[in-house]
XYZ file of C-alpha atoms in Angstrom:
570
model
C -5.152 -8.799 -48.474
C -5.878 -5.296 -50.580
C -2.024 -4.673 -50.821
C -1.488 -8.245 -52.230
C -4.228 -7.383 -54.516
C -2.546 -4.395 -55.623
C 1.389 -6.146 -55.791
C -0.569 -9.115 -58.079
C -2.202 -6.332 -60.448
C 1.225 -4.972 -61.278
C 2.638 -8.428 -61.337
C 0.440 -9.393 -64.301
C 0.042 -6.001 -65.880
C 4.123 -6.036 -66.041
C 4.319 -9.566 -66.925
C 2.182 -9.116 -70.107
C 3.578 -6.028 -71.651
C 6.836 -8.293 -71.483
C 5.155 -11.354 -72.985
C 4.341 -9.266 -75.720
C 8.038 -8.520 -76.289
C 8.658 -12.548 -76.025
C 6.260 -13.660 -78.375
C 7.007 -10.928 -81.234
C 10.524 -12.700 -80.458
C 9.295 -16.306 -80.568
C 11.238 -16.342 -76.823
C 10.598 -18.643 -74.150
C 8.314 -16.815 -71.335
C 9.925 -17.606 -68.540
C 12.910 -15.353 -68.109
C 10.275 -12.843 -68.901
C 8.191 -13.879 -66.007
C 11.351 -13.979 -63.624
C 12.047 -10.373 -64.813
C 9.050 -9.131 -64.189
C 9.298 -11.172 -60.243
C 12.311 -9.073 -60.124
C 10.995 -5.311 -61.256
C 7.582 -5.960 -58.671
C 10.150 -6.904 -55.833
C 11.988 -3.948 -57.071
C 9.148 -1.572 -57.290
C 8.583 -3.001 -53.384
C 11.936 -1.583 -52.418
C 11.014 1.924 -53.289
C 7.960 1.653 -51.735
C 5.800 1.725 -54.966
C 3.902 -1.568 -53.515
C 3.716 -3.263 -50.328
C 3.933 -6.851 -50.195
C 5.717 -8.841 -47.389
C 7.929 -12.098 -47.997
C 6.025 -14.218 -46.071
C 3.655 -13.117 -48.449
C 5.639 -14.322 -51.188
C 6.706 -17.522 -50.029
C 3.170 -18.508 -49.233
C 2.159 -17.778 -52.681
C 5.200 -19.384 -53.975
C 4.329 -22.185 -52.028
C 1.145 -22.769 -53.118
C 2.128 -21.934 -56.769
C 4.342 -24.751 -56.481
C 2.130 -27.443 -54.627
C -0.525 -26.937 -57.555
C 2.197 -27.254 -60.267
C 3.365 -30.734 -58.623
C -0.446 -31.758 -58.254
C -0.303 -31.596 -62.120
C 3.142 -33.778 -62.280
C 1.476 -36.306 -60.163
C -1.617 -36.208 -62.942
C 0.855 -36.658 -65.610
C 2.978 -39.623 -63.724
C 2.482 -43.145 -65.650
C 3.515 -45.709 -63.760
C 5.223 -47.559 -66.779
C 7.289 -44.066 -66.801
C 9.137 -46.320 -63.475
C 10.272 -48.401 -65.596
C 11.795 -45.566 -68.143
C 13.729 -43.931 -65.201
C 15.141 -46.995 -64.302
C 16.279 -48.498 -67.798
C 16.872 -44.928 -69.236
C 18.227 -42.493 -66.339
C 19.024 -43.844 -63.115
C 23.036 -44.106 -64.078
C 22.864 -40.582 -65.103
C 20.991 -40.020 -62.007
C 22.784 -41.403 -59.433
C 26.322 -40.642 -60.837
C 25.029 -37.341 -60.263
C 23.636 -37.593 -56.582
C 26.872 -39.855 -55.964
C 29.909 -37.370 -57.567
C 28.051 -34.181 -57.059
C 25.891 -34.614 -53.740
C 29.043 -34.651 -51.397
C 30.881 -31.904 -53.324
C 28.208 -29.463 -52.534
C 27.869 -30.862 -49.200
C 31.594 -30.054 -48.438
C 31.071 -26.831 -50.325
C 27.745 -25.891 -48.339
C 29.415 -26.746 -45.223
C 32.252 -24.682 -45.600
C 29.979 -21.719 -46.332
C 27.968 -22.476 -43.135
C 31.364 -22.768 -40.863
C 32.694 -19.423 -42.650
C 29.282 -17.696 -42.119
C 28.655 -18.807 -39.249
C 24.993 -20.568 -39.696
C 23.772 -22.267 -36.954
C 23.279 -25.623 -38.181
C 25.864 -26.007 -40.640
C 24.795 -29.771 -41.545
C 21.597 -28.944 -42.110
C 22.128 -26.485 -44.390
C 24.863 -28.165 -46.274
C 22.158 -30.349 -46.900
C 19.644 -27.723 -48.243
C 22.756 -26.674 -50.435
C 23.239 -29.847 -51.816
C 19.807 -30.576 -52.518
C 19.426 -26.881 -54.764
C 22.430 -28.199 -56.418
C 21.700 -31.780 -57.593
C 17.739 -31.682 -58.268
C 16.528 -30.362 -61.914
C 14.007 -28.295 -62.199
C 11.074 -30.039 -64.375
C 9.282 -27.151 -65.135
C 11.766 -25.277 -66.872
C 13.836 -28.528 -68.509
C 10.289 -30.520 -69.481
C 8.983 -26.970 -70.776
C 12.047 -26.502 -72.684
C 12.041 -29.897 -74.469
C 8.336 -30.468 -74.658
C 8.561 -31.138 -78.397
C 11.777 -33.238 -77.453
C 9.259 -35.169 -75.299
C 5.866 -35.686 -77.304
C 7.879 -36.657 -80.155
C 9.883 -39.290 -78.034
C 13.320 -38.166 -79.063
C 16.335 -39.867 -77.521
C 17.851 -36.826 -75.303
C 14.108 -35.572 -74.770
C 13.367 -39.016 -73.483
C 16.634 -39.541 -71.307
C 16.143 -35.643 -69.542
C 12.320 -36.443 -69.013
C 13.821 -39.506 -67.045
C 16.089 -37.675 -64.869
C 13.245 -34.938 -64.146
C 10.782 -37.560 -62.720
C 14.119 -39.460 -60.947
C 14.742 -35.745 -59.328
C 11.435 -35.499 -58.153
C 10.677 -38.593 -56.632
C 14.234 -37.631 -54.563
C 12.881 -33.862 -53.560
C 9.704 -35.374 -52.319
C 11.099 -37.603 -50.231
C 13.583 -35.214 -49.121
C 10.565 -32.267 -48.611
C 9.270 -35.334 -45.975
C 12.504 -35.674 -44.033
C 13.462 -31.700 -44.201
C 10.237 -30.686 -43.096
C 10.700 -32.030 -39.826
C 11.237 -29.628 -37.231
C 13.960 -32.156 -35.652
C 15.984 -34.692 -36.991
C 15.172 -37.463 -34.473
C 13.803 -40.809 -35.413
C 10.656 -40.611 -34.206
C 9.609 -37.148 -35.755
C 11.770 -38.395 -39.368
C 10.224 -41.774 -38.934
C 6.520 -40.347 -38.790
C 7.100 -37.883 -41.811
C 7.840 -40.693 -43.494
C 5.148 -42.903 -42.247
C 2.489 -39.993 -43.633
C 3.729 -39.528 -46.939
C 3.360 -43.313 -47.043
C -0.009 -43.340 -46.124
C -1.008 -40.168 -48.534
C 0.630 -42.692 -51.181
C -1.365 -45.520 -50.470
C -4.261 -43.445 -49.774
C -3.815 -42.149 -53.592
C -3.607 -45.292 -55.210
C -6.442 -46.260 -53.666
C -8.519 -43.877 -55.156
C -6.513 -44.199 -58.025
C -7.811 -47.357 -58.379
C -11.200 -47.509 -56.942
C -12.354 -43.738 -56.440
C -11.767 -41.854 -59.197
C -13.358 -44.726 -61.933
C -16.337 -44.043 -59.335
C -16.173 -40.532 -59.639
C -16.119 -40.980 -63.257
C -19.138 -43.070 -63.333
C -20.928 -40.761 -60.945
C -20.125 -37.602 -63.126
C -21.876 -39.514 -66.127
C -19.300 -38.241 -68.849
C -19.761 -34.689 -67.608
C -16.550 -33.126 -68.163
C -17.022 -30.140 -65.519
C -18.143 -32.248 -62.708
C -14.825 -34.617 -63.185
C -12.849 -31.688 -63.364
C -14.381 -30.270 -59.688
C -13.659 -33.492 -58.488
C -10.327 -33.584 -59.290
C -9.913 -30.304 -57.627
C -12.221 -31.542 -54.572
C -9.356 -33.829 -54.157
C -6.712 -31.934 -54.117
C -7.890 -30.065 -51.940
C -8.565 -32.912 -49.394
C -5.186 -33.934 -49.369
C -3.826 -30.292 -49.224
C -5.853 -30.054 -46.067
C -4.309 -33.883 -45.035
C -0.786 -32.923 -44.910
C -2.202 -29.253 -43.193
C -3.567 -31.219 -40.293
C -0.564 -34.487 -40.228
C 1.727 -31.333 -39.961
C 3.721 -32.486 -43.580
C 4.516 -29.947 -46.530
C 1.011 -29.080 -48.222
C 3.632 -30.062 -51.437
C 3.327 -33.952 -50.188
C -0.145 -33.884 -50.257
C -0.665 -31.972 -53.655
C 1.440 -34.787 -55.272
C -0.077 -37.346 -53.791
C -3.401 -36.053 -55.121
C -1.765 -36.464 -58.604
C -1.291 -39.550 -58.381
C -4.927 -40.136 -57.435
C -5.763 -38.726 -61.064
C -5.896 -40.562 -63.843
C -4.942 -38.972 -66.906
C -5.229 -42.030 -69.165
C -8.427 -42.466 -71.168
C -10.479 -40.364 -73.088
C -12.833 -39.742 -69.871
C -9.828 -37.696 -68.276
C -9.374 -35.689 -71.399
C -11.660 -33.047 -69.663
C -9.537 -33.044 -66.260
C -6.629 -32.644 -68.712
C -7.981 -30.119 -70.715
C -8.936 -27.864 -67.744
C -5.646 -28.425 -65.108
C -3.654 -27.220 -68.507
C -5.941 -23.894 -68.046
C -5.015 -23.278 -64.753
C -1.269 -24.694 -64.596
C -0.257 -22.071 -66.769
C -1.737 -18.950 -64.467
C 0.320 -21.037 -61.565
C 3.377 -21.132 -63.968
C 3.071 -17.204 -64.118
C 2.892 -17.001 -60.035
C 5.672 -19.175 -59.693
C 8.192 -18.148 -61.631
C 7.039 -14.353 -60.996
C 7.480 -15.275 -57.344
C 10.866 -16.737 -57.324
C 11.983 -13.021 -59.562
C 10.159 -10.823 -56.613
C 11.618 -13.281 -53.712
C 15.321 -12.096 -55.247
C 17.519 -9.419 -52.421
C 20.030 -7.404 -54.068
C 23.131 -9.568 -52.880
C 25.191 -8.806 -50.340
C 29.219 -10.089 -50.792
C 28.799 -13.373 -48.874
C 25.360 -13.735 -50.766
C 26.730 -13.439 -54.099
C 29.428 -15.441 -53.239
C 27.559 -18.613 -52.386
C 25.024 -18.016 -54.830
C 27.785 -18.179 -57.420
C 29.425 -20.908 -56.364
C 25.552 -22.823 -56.485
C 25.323 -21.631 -60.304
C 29.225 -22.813 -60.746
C 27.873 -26.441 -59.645
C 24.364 -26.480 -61.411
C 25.658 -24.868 -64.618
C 29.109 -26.337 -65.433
C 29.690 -29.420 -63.176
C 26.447 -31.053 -63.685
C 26.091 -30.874 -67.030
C 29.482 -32.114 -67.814
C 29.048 -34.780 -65.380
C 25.604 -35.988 -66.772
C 26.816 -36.152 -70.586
C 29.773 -38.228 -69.162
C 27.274 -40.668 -67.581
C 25.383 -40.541 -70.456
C 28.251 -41.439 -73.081
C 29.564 -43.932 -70.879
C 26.186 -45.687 -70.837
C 26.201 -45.740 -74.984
C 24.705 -42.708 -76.079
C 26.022 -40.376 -77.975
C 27.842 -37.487 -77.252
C 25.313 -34.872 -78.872
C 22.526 -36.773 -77.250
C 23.780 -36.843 -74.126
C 25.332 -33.018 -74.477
C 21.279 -31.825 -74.891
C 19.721 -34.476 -72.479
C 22.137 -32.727 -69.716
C 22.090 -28.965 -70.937
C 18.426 -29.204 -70.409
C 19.141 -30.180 -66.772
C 21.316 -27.318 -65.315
C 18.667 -25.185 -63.209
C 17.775 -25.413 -59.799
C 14.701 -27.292 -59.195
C 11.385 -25.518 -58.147
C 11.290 -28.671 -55.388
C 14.873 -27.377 -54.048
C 13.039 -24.035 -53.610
C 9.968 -25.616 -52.166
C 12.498 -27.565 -49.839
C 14.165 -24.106 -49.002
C 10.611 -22.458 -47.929
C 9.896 -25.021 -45.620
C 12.944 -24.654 -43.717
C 12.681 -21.028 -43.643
C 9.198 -21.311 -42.705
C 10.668 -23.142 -39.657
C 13.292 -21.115 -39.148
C 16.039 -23.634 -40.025
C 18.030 -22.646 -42.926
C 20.292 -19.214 -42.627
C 18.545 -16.257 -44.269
C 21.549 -15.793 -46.220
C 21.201 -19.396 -47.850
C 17.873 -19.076 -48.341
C 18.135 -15.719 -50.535
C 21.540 -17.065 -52.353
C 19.542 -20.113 -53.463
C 16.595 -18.361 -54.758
C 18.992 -16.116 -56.629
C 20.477 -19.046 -58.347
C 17.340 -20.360 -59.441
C 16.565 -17.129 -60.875
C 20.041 -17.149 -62.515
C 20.148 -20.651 -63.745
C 16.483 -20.845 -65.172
C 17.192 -17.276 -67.112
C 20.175 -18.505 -68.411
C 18.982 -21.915 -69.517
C 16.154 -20.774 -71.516
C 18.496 -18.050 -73.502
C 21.602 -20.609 -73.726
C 18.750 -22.959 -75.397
C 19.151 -20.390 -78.379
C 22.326 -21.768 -78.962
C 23.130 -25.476 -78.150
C 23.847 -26.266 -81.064
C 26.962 -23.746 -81.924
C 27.809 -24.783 -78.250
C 28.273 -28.349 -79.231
C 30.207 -27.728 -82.176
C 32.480 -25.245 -81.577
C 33.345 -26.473 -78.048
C 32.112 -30.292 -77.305
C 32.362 -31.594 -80.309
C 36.625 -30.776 -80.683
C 36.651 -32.753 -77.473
C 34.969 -36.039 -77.945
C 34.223 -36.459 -82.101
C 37.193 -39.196 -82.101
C 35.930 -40.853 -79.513
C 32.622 -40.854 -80.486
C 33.702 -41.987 -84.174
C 35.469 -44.773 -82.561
C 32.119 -46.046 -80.931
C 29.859 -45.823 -84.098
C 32.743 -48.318 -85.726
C 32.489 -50.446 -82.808
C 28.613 -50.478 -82.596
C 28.031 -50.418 -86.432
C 27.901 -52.916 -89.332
C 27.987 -51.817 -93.296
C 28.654 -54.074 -95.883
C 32.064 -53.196 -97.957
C 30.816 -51.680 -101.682
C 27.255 -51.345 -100.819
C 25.976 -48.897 -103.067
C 22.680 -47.962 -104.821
C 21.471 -48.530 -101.295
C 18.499 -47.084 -99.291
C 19.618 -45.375 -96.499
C 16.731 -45.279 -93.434
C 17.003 -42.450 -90.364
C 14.999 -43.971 -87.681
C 14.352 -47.587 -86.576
C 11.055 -47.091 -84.609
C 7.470 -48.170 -85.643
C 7.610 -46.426 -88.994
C 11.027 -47.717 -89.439
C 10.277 -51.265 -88.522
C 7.950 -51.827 -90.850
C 9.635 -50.138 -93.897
C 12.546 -52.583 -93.026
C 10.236 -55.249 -93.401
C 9.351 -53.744 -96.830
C 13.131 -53.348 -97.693
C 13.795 -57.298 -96.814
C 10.446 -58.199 -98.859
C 11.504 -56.587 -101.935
C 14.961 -57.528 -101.416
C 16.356 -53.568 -101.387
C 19.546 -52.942 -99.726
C 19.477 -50.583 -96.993
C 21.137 -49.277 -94.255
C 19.747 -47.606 -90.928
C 21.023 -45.250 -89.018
C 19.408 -44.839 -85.284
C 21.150 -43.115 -82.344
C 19.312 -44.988 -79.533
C 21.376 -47.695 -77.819
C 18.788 -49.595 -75.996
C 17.750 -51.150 -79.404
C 21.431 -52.033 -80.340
C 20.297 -55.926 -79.919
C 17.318 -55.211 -82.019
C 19.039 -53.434 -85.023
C 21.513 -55.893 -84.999
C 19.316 -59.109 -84.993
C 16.735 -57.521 -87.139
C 18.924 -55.316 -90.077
C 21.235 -56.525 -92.997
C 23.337 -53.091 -92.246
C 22.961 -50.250 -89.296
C 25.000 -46.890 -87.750
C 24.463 -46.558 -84.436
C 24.665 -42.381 -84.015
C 23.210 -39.288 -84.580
C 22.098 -38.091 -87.926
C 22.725 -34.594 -87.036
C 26.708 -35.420 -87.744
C 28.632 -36.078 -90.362
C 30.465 -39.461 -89.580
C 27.536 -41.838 -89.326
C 26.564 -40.336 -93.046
C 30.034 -41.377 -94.248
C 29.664 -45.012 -92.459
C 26.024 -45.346 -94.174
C 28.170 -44.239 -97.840
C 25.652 -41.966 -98.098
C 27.225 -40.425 -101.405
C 26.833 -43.900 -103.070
C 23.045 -44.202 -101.740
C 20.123 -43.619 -104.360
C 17.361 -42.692 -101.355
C 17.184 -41.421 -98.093
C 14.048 -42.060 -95.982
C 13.448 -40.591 -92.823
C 10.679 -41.359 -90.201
C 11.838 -38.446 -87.334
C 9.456 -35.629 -87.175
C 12.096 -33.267 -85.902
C 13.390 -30.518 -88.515
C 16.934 -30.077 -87.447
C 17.201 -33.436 -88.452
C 15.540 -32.830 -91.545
C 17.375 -29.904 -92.488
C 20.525 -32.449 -91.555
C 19.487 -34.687 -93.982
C 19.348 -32.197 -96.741
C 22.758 -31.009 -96.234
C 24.129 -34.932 -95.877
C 22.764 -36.260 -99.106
C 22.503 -35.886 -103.084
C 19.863 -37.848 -103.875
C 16.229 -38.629 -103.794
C 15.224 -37.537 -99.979
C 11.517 -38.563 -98.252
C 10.963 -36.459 -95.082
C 8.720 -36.628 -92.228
C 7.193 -32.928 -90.859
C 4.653 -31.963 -88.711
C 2.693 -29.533 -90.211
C 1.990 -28.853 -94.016
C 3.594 -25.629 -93.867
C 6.945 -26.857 -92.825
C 6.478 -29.922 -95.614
C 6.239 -27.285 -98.364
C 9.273 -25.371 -97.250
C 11.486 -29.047 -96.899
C 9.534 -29.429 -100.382
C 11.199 -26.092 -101.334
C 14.600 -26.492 -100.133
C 15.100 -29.740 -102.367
C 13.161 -32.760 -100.628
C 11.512 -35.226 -102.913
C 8.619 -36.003 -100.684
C 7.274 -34.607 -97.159
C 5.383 -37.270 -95.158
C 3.018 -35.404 -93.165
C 0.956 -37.494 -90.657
C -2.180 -36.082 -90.425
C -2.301 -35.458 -93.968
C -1.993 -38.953 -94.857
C -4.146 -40.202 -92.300
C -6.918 -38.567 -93.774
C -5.652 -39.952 -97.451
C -5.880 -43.198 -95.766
C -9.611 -42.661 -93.626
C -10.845 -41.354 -97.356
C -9.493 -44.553 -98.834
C -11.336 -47.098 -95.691
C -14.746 -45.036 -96.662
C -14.782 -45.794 -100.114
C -13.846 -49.029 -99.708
C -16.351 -49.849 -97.342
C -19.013 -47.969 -99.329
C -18.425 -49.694 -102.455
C -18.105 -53.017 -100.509
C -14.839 -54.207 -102.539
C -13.473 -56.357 -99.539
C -15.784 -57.831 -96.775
C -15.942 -55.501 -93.637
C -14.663 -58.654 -92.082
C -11.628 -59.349 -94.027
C -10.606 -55.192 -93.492
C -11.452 -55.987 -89.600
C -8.937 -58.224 -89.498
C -6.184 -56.546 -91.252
C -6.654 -53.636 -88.959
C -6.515 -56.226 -85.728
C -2.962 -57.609 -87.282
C -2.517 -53.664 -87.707
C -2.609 -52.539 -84.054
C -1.206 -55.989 -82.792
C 1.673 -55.017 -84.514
C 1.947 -52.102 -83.320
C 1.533 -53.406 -79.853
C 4.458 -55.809 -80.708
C 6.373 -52.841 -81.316
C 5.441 -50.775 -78.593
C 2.840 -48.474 -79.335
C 3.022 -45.122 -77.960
C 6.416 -46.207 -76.254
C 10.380 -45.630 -77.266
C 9.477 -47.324 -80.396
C 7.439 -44.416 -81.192
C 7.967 -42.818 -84.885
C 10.682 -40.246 -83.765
């Protein structure tokens, strides 16, 4: 226990001199955290510290299981009904066309190594390169996300889609046999830890709530008391401690302002669990031997280059756009941290080849470094390479999907048809304005058409939708995305009057500064708007009654709408 003490203190003290070199860059922590995994298991080689792998897996293992507790806590259950309308194509094109490749692939690398269960660990292969890790793909797009972008919305779908598949393949793996009675009663548990935590989703954790009496701590303790019980399940059923750590997720609810403590407080601790992880998988690296290196490669070939080609494919084929579709899957292209929870287990019961084990853990340090620097520069990516590739056919589709009126000029041209959009549409068709709205998101093809005198279907961030909009001829362009590449789009597309959407006040004044008319700036003018409900009410100039009511037609619109849903502003 003392020499893990020690091997954590210089785990931490190295990570945070090298978090101060990523946040004087504004870089993203986690290759940072991998690097300093790899100079503590390093440092272990020479004999500076002592600290076994068992060691390391354990604490891997239970970094992980608390980091999918907090997925489960975060799971909506409408979110089954994104996955399905938004990602499963994507998905299971991907588990279809790349599964058996890396199968074969993994198989042949068993057979020429010699493993002793070659199926088996084809299987363990295919599984590191399919599955996404959520972690690094979620973290990386977490703006993406919140703001309810298309591509942020379509990779959050495939993340939750992965991880439903890893758990249920952590059940079956974790067997020590694959016979049907052993596979049948894996399964059978993590069926009853699922209906065990929707029981208490529903019945014991509103109790808990009550019994706490609003007391933030005590609802946070129970959360954890919780977690714990089901951790200690799965320990005694015989099931990955993983299993039961989701499970307790799901027994969380994370909806209402009750849970904002539980919220509040598992964000605390996830990110000390994000440090172990991630430092974990860097220490957990071997210097690579030949046949090492040479699977490990061939796993980073797959996860790097074949799946993200074959997810925007999926993507584009389903309607989106190529750009959209191009950073939905480039934000997918890592080996999962449930691929290396899958490849514990089996080396915990000694059935995956030591080789495999250490060649998949080097991937995921080599695909999770890489995707967090190659984030940098997505963008040149798309144009220099993707773009000369697909921009006719993706000009072809916005004709096909698209409907401007010939000569239509002195026009308003709107970027974004969701709640904010909507109802400035209304506006438009009230005061009899011509307009025309661009929107990259397919599923509401059926609305734009049915609902808008003229539309684009694709992506503001290139040129050819501008030209279809006659953006040149336009006197206004109005924008409801809170995203500033798109702004700074918009600034380069037009040459005339421009109303923006930002985030902050600081980033309005610089759009102010580089030429925008007007910056729409949420909270700002949500207070503008509280002020003006006070002094109405104060000086009594409509009944409280009559501003009830508006305020009921208010949110029932927005529930019309979608509130809080793909028809989100952004």
């Amino acid at each position: 226990m003392a020499e893990l003490v020690i091997a954590l203190s210089v785990v931490f003290v190295t990570a945070g001199i090298l978090l101060l070199f990523a946040n004087h860059f504004g870089l993203s922590p986690i290759p940072f955290y991998i690097i300093a995994g790899l100079i503590v298991g390093f440092a272990g080689e020479m004999g500076v510290v002592t600290i076994e792998q068992t060691d390391l897996v354990e604490l891997a293992q239970w970094g992980i299981a608390f980091l999918v507790f907090v997925f489960g806590i975060r799971v909506e259950f409408d979110a089954l009904r994104s996955v399905i309308r938004d990602g499963e194509g994507a998905a299971i094109t991907l588990l279809v066309v790349v599964a058996p490749i890396a199968f074969v692939i993994g198989y042949l690398f068993g057979e020429w190594s010699g493993f002793a269960d070659p199926v088996r660990n084809a299987i363990y292969f295919s599984a590191a390169a399919t599955l996404s890790s959520t972690i690094v793909g979620a973290g990386l797009l977490e703006t993406e996300i919140r703001d309810n972008l298309v591509h942020g919305r379509l990779a959050n779908s495939i993340h939750f889609f992965d991880d439903l598949v890893a758990i249920g393949l952590i059940l079956i793996l974790s067997a020590e046999a694959f016979t049907a009675d052993v596979v049948t009663s894996q399964i059978g548990y993590g069926v009853l830890f699922l209906i065990a935590a929707l029981l208490i989703y529903r019945h014991g954790f509103p109790l808990l709530i009550r019994l706490a009496d609003g007391v933030e701590e005590l609802v946070l303790m129970g959360s954890i008391s919780i977690l714990i019980g089901f951790i200690a399940a799965a320990e005694y059923v015989g099931i990955s401690i993983v299993v039961g750590a989701f499970a307790a997720g799901i027994a969380v609810r994370s909806e209402g302002a009750e849970s904002l403590g539980v919220r509040n407080g598992i964000s605390s601790i996830r990110d000390f669990f994000v440090a172990i992880f991630f430092v974990t998988v860097g220490a957990l690296v071997q210097f690579p031997t030949v046949e090492m290196a040479t699977i490990a490669l061939a796993l980073v070939g797959l996860v790097l280059v074949v799946n993200p080609i074959v997810l925007m494919l999926a993507f584009t084929y389903e309607g989106y756009d190529a750009r959209t579709g191009y950073l939905a899957s480039s934000s997918l292209n890592q080996v999962s941290e449930l691929s290396l929870v899958i490849a514990i287990q089996a080396l915990l019961l000694g059935t995956i080849a030591p080789t495999l084990f250490d060649a998949i853990i080097l991937a995921a340090a080599v695909t999770m470094i890489l995707t967090s620097v190659a984030r940098r520069y997505e963008d040149a990516v798309y144009e220099r390479v993707v773009n000369r590739f697909v921009g006719r056919r993706q000009t072809r589709k916005i004709d096909e999907r698209s409907y401007v009126r010939d000569g239509l000029e002195d026009h308003i041209v709107l970027v974004g048809y969701g709640r904010q959009g909507r109802w400035l549409v209304e506006t438009f068709e009230r005061i009899d304005a011509e307009y025309v709205v661009i929107e990259n998101d397919p599923v509401i093809w059926d609305d734009l058409r049915a609902e808008c005198r003229n539309y684009v279907l694709g992506d503001a961030m290139a040129r050819y939708p501008w030209q279809k909009a006659n953006v040149d001829a336009a006197s206004l362009v109005v924008s409801t995305v809170e995203h500033r590449p798109v702004s700074d789009a918009i600034l380069e597309q037009a040459d005339c009057d421009t109303i923006l959407r930002a985030e902050t006040s600081r980033e309005g004044r610089e759009l102010l500064d580089e030429g925008a008319t007007f910056v729409n700036v949420p909270n700002v003018l949500a207070a503008d708007q509280l002020v003006e409900t006070v002094e109405t009410v104060v000086a009594d100039e409509r009944s409280r009654e009559t501003l009830r009511e508006e305020h009921r037609d208010t949110l029932a619109t927005l529930e019309r709408y979608g509130f809080a849903t793909r028809f989100s502003d952004g």
